[in-house]
Coordinates of C-alpha atoms and ligand atoms in Angstrom, one line a residue:
X1083 CA -75.9 24.4 61.8
X1084 CA -72.2 25.4 63.2
X1085 CA -70.9 24.8 59.9
X1086 CA -72.8 26.5 57.9
X1087 CA -72.8 29.0 59.8
X1088 CA -68.9 28.9 60.1
X1089 CA -69.2 29.3 56.4
X1090 CA -71.5 32.3 55.8
X1091 CA -69.0 34.3 58.3
X1092 CA -65.8 33.3 56.4
X1093 CA -67.5 34.6 53.4
X1094 CA -68.3 37.9 54.9
X1095 CA -64.9 38.5 55.7
X1096 CA -63.3 38.0 52.4
X1097 CA -66.1 39.5 50.3
X1098 CA -66.0 43.1 52.5
X1099 CA -64.4 44.4 49.6
X1100 CA -67.3 44.4 47.7
X1101 CA -69.5 45.8 50.1
X1102 CA -67.1 49.0 51.0
X1103 CA -66.3 50.8 46.8
X1104 CA -70.4 51.3 46.7
X1105 CA -70.9 53.2 50.4
X1106 CA -67.5 55.8 48.9
X1107 CA -68.3 56.9 45.3
X1108 CA -67.7 60.5 45.8
X1109 CA -64.4 61.5 45.7
X1110 CA -64.4 64.3 48.3
X1111 CA -61.9 67.3 50.1
X1112 CA -62.1 67.7 53.4
X1113 CA -59.6 70.5 54.9
X1114 CA -59.1 70.9 58.6
X1115 CA -57.7 74.1 59.0
X1116 CA -56.1 76.4 62.1
X1117 CA -55.3 73.4 64.2
X1118 CA -52.7 72.3 66.5
X1119 CA -52.2 68.5 64.7
X1120 CA -49.7 66.1 66.3
X1121 CA -49.0 63.6 63.5
X1122 CA -46.7 60.9 65.6
X1123 CA -44.4 61.4 62.5
X1124 CA -40.8 61.8 64.1
X1125 CA -39.5 64.1 60.6
X1126 CA -42.1 65.9 60.9
X1127 CA -44.5 66.4 64.3
X1128 CA -46.6 69.4 64.2
X1129 CA -48.8 70.3 61.2
X1130 CA -51.4 73.2 61.0
X1131 CA -53.5 72.0 59.0
X1132 CA -54.6 68.6 57.1
X1133 CA -56.1 67.6 53.2
X1134 CA -58.4 64.4 52.7
X1135 CA -58.9 63.1 49.8
X1136 CA -62.1 60.4 50.3
X1137 CA -60.7 58.1 53.4
X1138 CA -57.2 59.2 53.2
X1139 CA -54.9 62.0 54.3
X1140 CA -52.9 63.3 51.0
X1141 CA -51.4 66.6 52.2
X1142 CA -50.2 67.8 55.1
X1143 CA -48.9 71.5 55.9
X1144 CA -47.2 74.3 59.0
X1145 CA -48.4 76.9 57.3
X1146 CA -51.1 79.3 56.4
X1147 CA -51.8 78.8 52.7
X1148 CA -54.3 76.3 52.9
X1149 CA -55.3 74.4 50.3
X1150 CA -58.6 74.7 48.5
X1151 CA -61.1 71.9 49.3
X1152 CA -65.0 71.5 49.4
X1153 CA -65.3 71.0 53.1
X1154 CA -63.6 73.3 55.7
X1155 CA -63.1 72.5 59.1
X1156 CA -61.6 75.1 61.7
X1157 CA -59.6 73.2 64.3
X1158 CA -59.8 77.0 66.5
X1159 CA -55.9 75.9 67.4
X1160 CA -57.2 72.5 69.2
X1161 CA -54.8 69.3 69.6
X1162 CA -55.4 67.0 67.0
X1163 CA -54.0 63.3 67.1
X1164 CA -54.4 60.3 65.3
X1165 CA -57.0 57.9 66.1
X1166 CA -56.4 55.9 68.5
X1167 CA -56.1 51.8 68.0
X1168 CA -57.4 50.2 71.1
X1169 CA -55.4 46.6 70.8
X1170 CA -57.6 44.9 73.1
X1171 CA -61.2 45.1 73.7
X1172 CA -64.0 42.3 74.3
X1173 CA -66.6 44.4 72.1
X1174 CA -69.7 42.6 72.7
X1175 CA -69.2 42.3 76.5
X1176 CA -69.0 46.2 76.4
X1177 CA -72.0 46.6 74.2
X1178 CA -74.1 44.1 76.1
X1179 CA -73.0 46.1 79.6
X1180 CA -74.0 49.3 77.7
X1181 CA -77.3 48.3 76.7
X1182 CA -77.9 45.8 79.5
X1183 CA -77.7 46.1 83.4
X1184 CA -74.5 46.9 85.1
X1185 CA -74.7 46.6 88.5
X1186 CA -71.2 46.4 89.9
X1187 CA -71.3 49.8 92.1
X1188 CA -74.7 48.7 93.4
X1189 CA -74.9 47.6 96.8
X1190 CA -78.3 49.1 97.9
X1191 CA -82.6 49.1 97.0
X1192 CA -82.3 52.4 95.9
X1193 CA -79.7 52.4 92.9
X1194 CA -80.8 48.8 92.3
X1195 CA -84.1 50.2 91.6
X1196 CA -82.5 53.3 89.2
X1197 CA -80.7 50.7 87.3
X1198 CA -84.0 48.5 86.5
X1199 CA -85.9 51.4 85.5
X1200 CA -83.4 53.0 84.2
X1201 CA -82.5 49.7 82.0
X1202 CA -86.4 48.9 81.2
X1203 CA -86.7 52.0 79.4
X1204 CA -83.6 51.6 76.6
X1205 CA -85.1 47.6 75.9
X1206 CA -87.7 46.8 74.1
X1207 CA -90.3 44.6 75.9
X1208 CA -89.4 41.1 76.0
X1209 CA -85.9 41.8 75.6
X1210 CA -84.3 39.8 79.1
X1211 CA -82.5 41.9 82.4
X1212 CA -79.1 39.7 82.8
X1213 CA -75.3 39.3 84.3
X1214 CA -75.1 42.8 86.0
X1215 CA -72.4 41.5 88.7
X1216 CA -73.8 43.4 91.9
X1217 CA -71.8 44.2 94.5
X1218 CA -68.1 44.1 93.0
X1219 CA -67.3 47.5 94.6
X1220 CA -68.9 47.5 98.1
X1221 CA -66.8 43.8 98.5
X1222 CA -63.4 45.2 96.9
X1223 CA -63.7 49.3 96.9
X1224 CA -63.4 49.7 93.2
X1225 CA -59.7 48.6 92.1
X1226 CA -58.5 46.9 95.5
X1227 CA -59.0 43.3 96.6
X1228 CA -56.6 43.8 99.8
X1229 CA -57.2 44.2 102.7
X1230 CA -59.6 46.5 102.7
X1231 CA -62.0 43.4 101.4
X1232 CA -65.8 44.3 103.2
X1233 CA -68.2 42.0 104.1
X1234 CA -70.9 41.5 101.9
X1235 CA -74.6 42.3 103.3
X1236 CA -76.5 43.1 100.5
X1237 CA -78.9 41.1 98.7
X1238 CA -81.4 42.1 96.3
X1239 CA -85.0 41.2 96.5
X1240 CA -88.0 40.8 93.4
X1241 CA -90.4 42.3 95.4
X1242 CA -88.1 45.9 94.8
X1243 CA -88.7 45.3 90.9
X1244 CA -91.8 42.6 89.8
X1245 CA -93.8 46.1 89.5
X1246 CA -91.4 47.6 87.3
X1247 CA -90.4 44.5 85.0
X1248 CA -93.8 43.4 83.7
X1249 CA -92.7 43.6 80.7
X1250 CA -88.9 42.7 80.9
X1251 CA -87.7 39.2 82.6
X1252 CA -84.8 39.5 84.5
X1253 CA -81.8 37.2 85.6
X1254 CA -79.3 39.2 87.9
X1255 CA -76.4 37.6 89.1
X1256 CA -73.9 38.6 92.4
X1257 CA -70.0 40.1 90.9
X1258 CA -68.8 36.1 91.9
X1259 CA -71.5 34.8 90.6
X1260 CA -72.5 32.3 92.9
X1261 CA -75.8 34.2 93.6
X1262 CA -78.8 35.4 91.2
X1263 CA -82.2 37.1 91.3
X1264 CA -85.1 36.7 89.1
X1265 CA -88.0 38.6 89.1
X1266 CA -91.8 37.5 88.3
X1267 CA -91.5 36.7 85.1
X1268 CA -88.1 35.2 84.4
X1269 CA -89.8 32.7 87.6
X1270 CA -92.5 31.8 85.6
X1271 CA -90.7 31.1 82.5
X1272 CA -88.3 29.2 84.4
X1273 CA -91.0 27.2 86.2
X1274 CA -89.1 27.8 90.0
X1275 CA -91.0 29.3 92.5
X1276 CA -88.8 31.5 95.6
X1277 CA -90.3 34.4 97.3
X1278 CA -87.5 36.7 96.9
X1279 CA -86.3 35.4 93.7
X1280 CA -82.2 34.4 94.7
X1281 CA -80.9 31.5 92.9
X1282 CA -78.4 29.7 94.1
X1283 CA -76.4 26.7 92.8
X1284 CA -77.1 24.1 90.4
X1285 CA -80.6 25.9 90.1
X1286 CA -78.9 29.2 88.8
X1287 CA -76.1 27.1 87.1
X1288 CA -79.9 25.8 85.1
X1289 CA -81.6 29.3 84.9
X1290 CA -78.4 30.5 83.5
X1291 CA -78.9 27.9 80.7
X1292 CA -82.0 28.3 79.9
X1293 CA -81.4 32.6 79.4
X1294 CA -82.6 32.3 75.5
X1295 CA -80.2 33.9 72.2
X1296 CA -80.1 37.3 72.1
X1297 CA -81.8 38.1 69.5
X1298 CA -79.8 39.6 65.8
X1299 CA -81.6 43.0 66.6
X1300 CA -80.5 43.2 70.3
X1301 CA -76.6 42.3 69.0
X1302 CA -77.0 45.2 66.8
X1303 CA -78.2 47.6 69.2
X1304 CA -75.9 46.6 71.5
X1305 CA -72.8 47.3 69.3
X1306 CA -74.2 50.5 67.7
X1307 CA -73.9 51.6 71.4
X1308 CA -70.6 50.1 71.8
X1309 CA -69.6 52.0 68.4
X1310 CA -71.1 55.4 69.9
X1311 CA -69.1 55.4 72.8
X1312 CA -65.4 54.4 71.1
X1313 CA -66.4 57.6 68.6
X1314 CA -67.4 59.3 71.7
X1315 CA -63.6 58.6 73.0
X1316 CA -61.8 59.0 70.1
X1317 CA -60.9 55.2 69.1
X1318 CA -61.0 54.6 65.3
X1319 CA -60.5 50.9 65.1
X1320 CA -60.7 48.2 67.5
X1321 CA -59.0 45.0 68.3
X1322 CA -61.7 43.1 69.3
X1323 CA -62.1 39.7 70.6
X1324 CA -65.8 38.9 70.5
X1325 CA -67.8 35.7 69.8
X1326 CA -67.4 34.6 66.5
X1327 CA -71.0 35.5 65.1
X1328 CA -70.5 39.2 66.0
X1329 CA -68.7 39.9 62.5
X1330 CA -72.1 39.6 61.3
X1331 CA -73.3 42.3 62.5
X1332 CA -70.2 44.3 61.7
X1333 CA -70.9 43.9 58.2
X1334 CA -74.6 44.5 58.2
X1335 CA -73.6 48.1 59.8
X1336 CA -71.0 48.4 57.1
X1337 CA -73.5 47.8 54.3
X1338 CA -75.5 50.4 56.2
X1339 CA -72.3 52.8 56.4
X1340 CA -72.7 52.7 59.7
X1341 CA -69.8 50.9 61.0
X1342 CA -68.0 54.3 62.9
X1343 CA -64.8 52.3 64.3
X1344 CA -63.0 50.1 62.2
X1345 CA -62.3 46.1 63.4
X1346 CA -59.5 44.2 64.1
X1347 CA -61.2 40.9 64.7
X1348 CA -60.1 37.8 66.7
X1349 CA -61.5 34.6 67.4
X1350 CA -61.1 34.8 71.3
X1351 CA -59.9 30.8 71.1
X1352 CA -57.5 29.2 69.3
X1353 CA -60.2 26.4 69.5
X1354 CA -62.6 27.8 67.2
X1355 CA -59.6 28.3 64.3
X1356 CA -58.9 24.9 65.0
X1357 CA -62.3 23.7 64.5
X1358 CA -62.7 25.8 61.7
X1359 CA -59.4 24.4 59.7
X1360 CA -61.1 20.7 60.7
X1361 CA -63.6 21.5 59.2
X1362 CA -61.9 22.0 56.2
X1363 CA -61.3 25.3 55.9
X1364 CA -58.1 26.4 54.6
X1365 CA -57.2 29.8 56.6
X1366 CA -54.7 31.0 54.3
X1367 CA -53.3 35.1 55.1
X1368 CA -50.4 34.5 52.7
X1369 CA -46.7 34.9 53.2
X1370 CA -46.9 37.2 55.8
X1371 CA -49.7 37.3 58.7
X1372 CA -51.1 40.8 57.8
X1373 CA -55.1 41.1 57.6
X1374 CA -57.0 39.6 56.0
X1375 CA -60.7 42.0 55.2
X1376 CA -60.6 45.6 54.4
X1377 CA -60.3 48.6 56.3
X1378 CA -63.0 48.9 57.9
X1379 CA -63.1 44.8 59.2
X1380 CA -60.2 42.7 59.2
X1381 CA -59.1 39.7 60.5
X1382 CA -55.6 38.3 61.8
X1383 CA -54.8 36.9 64.6
X1384 CA -55.8 34.1 66.6
X1385 CA -55.6 33.9 70.9
X1386 CA -55.2 31.6 73.2
X1387 CA -54.2 31.9 77.2
X1388 CA -51.2 30.0 78.8
X1389 CA -52.1 30.8 82.3
X1390 CA -54.8 32.8 84.4
X1391 CA -55.1 36.1 86.6
X1392 CA -53.4 37.4 89.6
X1393 CA -56.4 37.8 91.1
X1394 CA -57.6 34.3 91.5
X1395 CA -54.1 33.3 91.8
X1396 CA -54.3 31.3 88.6
X1397 CA -51.5 33.4 87.3
X1398 CA -48.5 31.3 86.8
X1399 CA -45.6 32.5 88.9
X1400 CA -41.5 30.5 89.4
X1401 CA -42.4 31.2 92.7
X1402 CA -45.7 31.1 94.9
X1403 CA -47.8 33.6 95.9
X1404 CA -46.6 36.4 98.7
X1405 CA -50.3 36.2 100.4
X1406 CA -51.0 32.9 100.6
X1407 CA -48.7 31.2 102.0
X1408 CA -51.4 27.8 103.6
X1409 CA -52.3 27.3 99.6
X1410 CA -48.0 27.0 98.2
X1411 CA -49.1 24.2 96.4
X1412 CA -51.2 26.2 93.9
X1413 CA -48.4 28.6 92.9
X1414 CA -48.3 27.3 89.4
X1415 CA -51.6 28.2 88.6
X1416 CA -53.9 27.2 86.2
X1417 CA -53.9 26.4 82.9
X1418 CA -55.9 27.7 80.7
X1419 CA -57.2 26.2 77.2
X1420 CA -54.4 23.5 74.9
X1421 CA -51.7 24.3 77.6
X1422 CA -53.0 22.5 79.7
X1423 CA -51.7 19.8 77.7
X1424 CA -48.1 21.7 76.6
X1425 CA -47.0 19.3 74.2
X1426 CA -51.0 19.7 72.4
X1427 CA -50.5 23.4 72.5
X1428 CA -46.5 23.7 71.4
X1429 CA -47.9 21.8 68.2
X1430 CA -51.1 23.9 67.6
X1431 CA -48.9 27.2 68.1
X1432 CA -46.1 25.5 65.8
X1433 CA -48.8 24.6 63.0
X1434 CA -50.5 27.8 63.0
X1435 CA -46.9 30.3 63.2
X1436 CA -46.3 27.8 59.5
X1437 CA -49.5 28.4 58.1
X1438 CA -49.1 32.1 58.5
X1439 CA -51.4 33.2 61.4
X1440 CA -50.4 35.6 63.8
X1441 CA -50.1 34.0 67.5
X1442 CA -51.8 36.2 70.0
X1443 CA -51.2 34.6 73.8
X1444 CA -52.5 36.0 77.1
X1445 CA -49.2 35.5 79.7
X1446 CA -49.6 37.4 83.2
X1447 CA -46.9 35.3 86.0
X1448 CA -43.4 35.3 85.3
X1449 CA -42.7 31.7 84.3
X1450 CA -45.6 32.2 81.9
X1451 CA -44.5 34.8 80.4
X1452 CA -40.8 32.7 79.9
X1453 CA -42.5 29.4 78.5
X1454 CA -43.9 31.5 75.8
X1455 CA -40.9 33.1 74.8
X1456 CA -39.4 29.7 74.9
X1457 CA -41.9 28.5 72.8
X1458 CA -40.9 31.9 70.2
X1459 CA -37.5 30.4 70.5
X1460 CA -38.7 26.8 69.1
X1461 CA -40.7 28.8 66.1
X1462 CA -37.6 30.2 65.1
X1463 CA -35.8 27.0 65.1
X1464 CA -38.3 25.4 62.8
X1465 CA -40.2 27.1 60.9
X1466 CA -37.4 29.5 60.4
X1467 CA -37.2 33.2 61.7
X1468 CA -39.8 36.0 60.6
X1469 CA -41.3 38.9 61.5
X1470 CA -44.2 37.4 63.6
X1471 CA -44.7 39.9 65.5
X1472 CA -45.7 37.6 68.7
X1473 CA -48.6 39.2 71.0
X1474 CA -47.7 38.4 74.8
X1475 CA -51.1 39.7 75.8
X1476 CA -50.5 41.8 78.9
X1477 CA -46.9 40.9 79.5
X1478 CA -47.7 41.5 82.8
X1479 CA -44.8 40.3 85.1
X1480 CA -41.3 39.4 83.2
X1481 CA -38.8 37.7 85.4
X1482 CA -35.8 40.1 85.7
X1483 CA -33.5 37.9 83.2
X1484 CA -36.2 37.8 80.1
X1485 CA -36.3 41.5 79.3
X1486 CA -33.2 40.6 77.2
X1487 CA -34.8 38.1 75.3
X1488 CA -37.1 40.4 73.0
X1489 CA -34.3 42.5 71.3
X1490 CA -34.6 42.7 67.8
X1491 CA -37.8 40.4 67.6
X1492 CA -40.4 42.4 67.1
X1493 CA -42.5 41.4 70.0
X1494 CA -45.8 43.5 70.9
X1495 CA -46.7 44.2 74.5
X1496 CA -50.5 44.0 74.1
X1497 CA -50.7 45.7 77.6
X1498 CA -53.3 47.8 78.9
X1499 CA -51.6 51.2 81.5
X1500 CA -55.4 51.3 83.0
X1501 CA -54.9 48.1 85.3
X1502 CA -52.0 49.6 86.1
X1503 CA -53.7 52.0 88.2
X1504 CA -56.1 49.7 89.3
X1505 CA -54.1 46.7 90.2
X1506 CA -51.4 48.3 91.9
X1507 CA -53.3 48.8 95.2
X1508 CA -53.0 45.3 96.3
X1509 CA -50.5 43.7 94.0
X1510 CA -47.9 44.4 96.1
X1511 CA -49.3 42.7 98.8
X1512 CA -50.1 39.4 96.1
X1513 CA -46.4 39.1 94.8
X1514 CA -44.1 41.1 96.9
X1515 CA -41.9 43.9 95.9
X1516 CA -39.3 42.5 93.8
X1517 CA -41.7 40.9 91.9
X1518 CA -43.4 44.1 91.1
X1519 CA -40.4 45.8 89.5
X1520 CA -41.0 43.8 86.5
X1521 CA -44.5 44.4 86.9
X1522 CA -46.2 46.7 83.8
X1523 CA -42.5 47.9 83.6
X1524 CA -43.2 49.5 80.0
X1525 CA -40.0 51.5 80.0
X1526 CA -37.9 48.3 80.5
X1527 CA -39.9 46.7 77.8
X1528 CA -39.4 49.7 75.7
X1529 CA -36.1 50.0 75.6
X1530 CA -35.1 46.3 75.6
X1531 CA -36.6 46.5 72.0
X1532 CA -40.5 45.6 72.5
X1533 CA -43.3 47.5 71.0
X1534 CA -45.7 48.6 73.3
X1535 CA -49.4 48.2 71.4
X1536 CA -51.9 50.0 74.2
X1537 CA -55.5 49.0 74.7
X1538 CA -57.9 48.9 77.5
X1539 CA -59.6 45.3 77.7
X1540 CA -62.6 47.3 77.6
X1541 CA -65.1 46.2 80.1
X1542 CA -63.2 44.6 82.3
X1543 CA -63.9 41.9 84.6
X1544 CA -66.8 41.0 86.7
X1545 CA -64.5 42.9 89.4
X1546 CA -63.7 46.2 87.6
X1547 CA -64.5 48.6 85.0
X1548 CA -62.5 49.5 82.1
X1549 CA -62.6 53.1 80.6
X1550 CA -62.3 52.7 76.6
X1551 CA -61.8 56.1 77.2
X1552 CA -57.4 56.2 76.1
X1553 CA -57.2 59.2 77.8
X1554 CA -56.9 57.5 81.1
X1555 CA -54.8 54.6 79.6
X1556 CA -52.0 57.6 78.8
X1557 CA -52.9 59.0 82.4
X1558 CA -51.4 56.1 83.7
X1559 CA -48.5 55.3 81.4
X1560 CA -47.6 58.6 82.1
X1561 CA -48.0 58.9 86.0
X1562 CA -48.6 55.1 87.2
X1563 CA -50.9 57.0 89.5
X1564 CA -54.3 56.4 90.6
X1565 CA -57.1 58.5 89.5
X1566 CA -56.8 60.3 92.7
X1567 CA -53.3 60.8 92.1
X1568 CA -52.0 58.4 94.6
X1569 CA -49.0 57.3 95.1
X1570 CA -47.4 61.1 94.5
X1571 CA -44.4 59.8 92.8
X1572 CA -46.2 57.1 90.9
X1573 CA -46.1 53.2 91.3
X1574 CA -42.4 52.0 89.8
X1575 CA -42.3 55.4 88.8
X1576 CA -38.7 54.6 87.0
X1577 CA -41.3 52.5 84.8
X1578 CA -43.4 55.8 83.7
X1579 CA -43.3 57.1 80.0
X1580 CA -43.6 60.5 78.2
X1581 CA -46.8 62.0 76.9
X1582 CA -45.6 61.1 72.8
X1583 CA -44.3 57.3 74.0
X1584 CA -47.8 56.7 74.9
X1585 CA -49.4 57.6 72.8
X1586 CA -47.5 56.1 69.9
X1587 CA -47.7 53.0 71.7
X1588 CA -52.1 53.4 71.8
X1589 CA -52.0 54.4 68.0
X1590 CA -48.9 53.5 65.2
X1591 CA -48.0 50.8 68.3
X1592 CA -51.1 48.7 68.0
X1593 CA -50.9 49.6 64.4
X1594 CA -48.2 47.8 63.6
X1595 CA -49.3 44.8 66.1
X1596 CA -51.6 44.0 63.3
X1597 CA -49.5 44.8 60.5
X1598 CA -51.4 47.8 59.5
X1599 CA -48.8 50.6 60.3
X1600 CA -47.9 51.4 56.7
X1601 CA -51.6 52.4 57.0
X1602 CA -53.1 53.9 59.9
X1603 CA -51.6 55.5 63.7
X1604 CA -49.5 58.6 62.0
X1605 CA -51.3 61.8 60.4
X1606 CA -49.1 61.6 57.1
X1607 CA -49.6 61.6 53.6
X1608 CA -51.0 58.7 51.7
X1609 CA -52.7 57.4 55.0
X1610 CA -56.4 56.5 56.5
X1611 CA -57.8 59.8 57.5
X1612 CA -58.5 59.1 61.2
X1613 CA -57.9 62.3 63.0
X1614 CA -59.1 62.7 66.2
X1615 CA -59.6 66.7 68.0
X1616 CA -59.2 67.3 71.8
X1617 CA -60.9 69.8 73.8
X1618 CA -57.7 70.3 76.4
X1619 CA -53.8 70.5 75.1
X1620 CA -52.5 67.4 76.3
X1621 CA -49.0 68.7 76.0
X1622 CA -49.4 71.9 77.9
X1623 CA -51.9 70.8 80.6
X1624 CA -50.8 68.5 83.7
X1625 CA -52.2 64.4 83.3
X1626 CA -54.9 65.0 86.1
X1627 CA -56.7 67.4 83.6
X1628 CA -56.4 64.3 80.7
X1629 CA -59.3 62.8 83.2
X1630 CA -61.7 65.4 82.3
X1631 CA -60.9 66.3 78.8
X1632 CA -63.4 65.3 76.2
X1633 CA -62.6 65.0 72.3
X1634 CA -64.7 67.6 69.9
X1635 CA -64.1 65.4 66.9
X1636 CA -63.8 61.6 66.2
X1637 CA -62.7 61.7 61.8
X1638 CA -62.6 58.2 60.6
X1639 CA -62.1 57.5 57.2
X1640 CA -62.2 61.5 56.3
X1641 CA -66.0 61.3 57.9
X1642 CA -66.7 62.8 61.0
X1643 CA -68.3 59.9 63.1
X1644 CA -68.6 62.3 66.5
X1645 CA -68.8 65.9 67.1
X1646 CA -69.6 67.9 70.4
X1647 CA -68.4 71.2 71.4
X1648 CA -67.6 71.8 75.0
Ligands
ZN871 ZN1 -59.1 40.7 77.6

């Protein structure tokens, strides 16, 4: 079964061009006029109008001699930018969080009941309501994990919701996944008796395993919800790491002309690709690791992990964590997936690299990042130097001596600036002042010759929500402050970057990361017509104002996919 499934998915990826041609046949011209258009092109940074033919930009100008077009949109002086390209999202999780239940900020009966009511109204009868991660912000005061950890005492009870959920089985979990709560309908299905519905340990684990898999319709509804959110926030491409079965959903939507955000898909585990190869599939991207597929759904990298995360002290550092002297023996942190077996991990990376596959590896701690740079040296030696655009995912803490190793190698720092505003509150306590100098060091990375590719990591973890809204990312990169404007000068302010560089990292930087810099990331003749219009002039306002800014239009491939005139 598994093999058949892979066959259909792989075929789907390589047959997309057929579907595309049918959908976009009529040649149409579309003029955006009277705008303040920031092009991202240093040789021609500002324009007043842009002419689109079908899905491409064919001309831009800075005068008032507007060319004629079938359709005209007056921007009324508003700021237009290239469409945002989010280099790191988990689209399936985001969709399920938007359509399902989000309990991150819930820690009392009233808000719990309210969220359950809202969710039952969204979901058809019979749909399961699962996860939710209740109590995360109560325990951690949103985004914090340091000394202000509170005692967790609120617990849901099925009696609160049994009457509200006669048609929806519910099995929600606490943010740390140590407890779950099931309603009457779910308990019935699971064959468990419990007065309050609280499940723990093996009973919870087995209950979670018994929750039926989502239907195609549910996944489709989740994808639509997530796509609408992207369009609302000016994101015209997402680089997605969802389970492989989601590709079928994207294809289904594309065939119905409803894929309103471009998807660059990457399996989230190295093992998935190797399973495919072991099953006899030849994955061939040709000489360069540019993406397979087409402009709407492309497929180009594989992602793996070399270490864990700092929150759980599983990120790999050279020196112990600053705040766990008792647990010093743990400091090296965990190895994820293949990297637990280093020789095998290296062998697989080398094999994938020689097959023209672009590598994308999660690395948080300074030693983890360093080891990946060593591996990159090995790849140069074994497979020869080439433009491989090795993607360091998170590139979170870099050792001072390693910055010089980035020069001239087209290494991509796939970073999420909003993490700074969230993590800064506890990071210094965890790894100490000195190491923080190399944390989210966007400016130093950029000066070292690294290509920044910004993204959000939407929807975040079971402890924090990371919004898809790229304006939050721009704010974080430019100010290095929390959303409340602290600290006043910014956290390690020498690492702030200017607005234009931040927008570039979120548009052309992300396009460069997928070898698509000739197609996306600028408003320029020949590029795809992915353009967004903001209701606030980012270049003329204080960063705090960007947090409340909204998009008036999102144009993807010459089509308006979102419109709101506020
Ligand atoms: Zn992620």
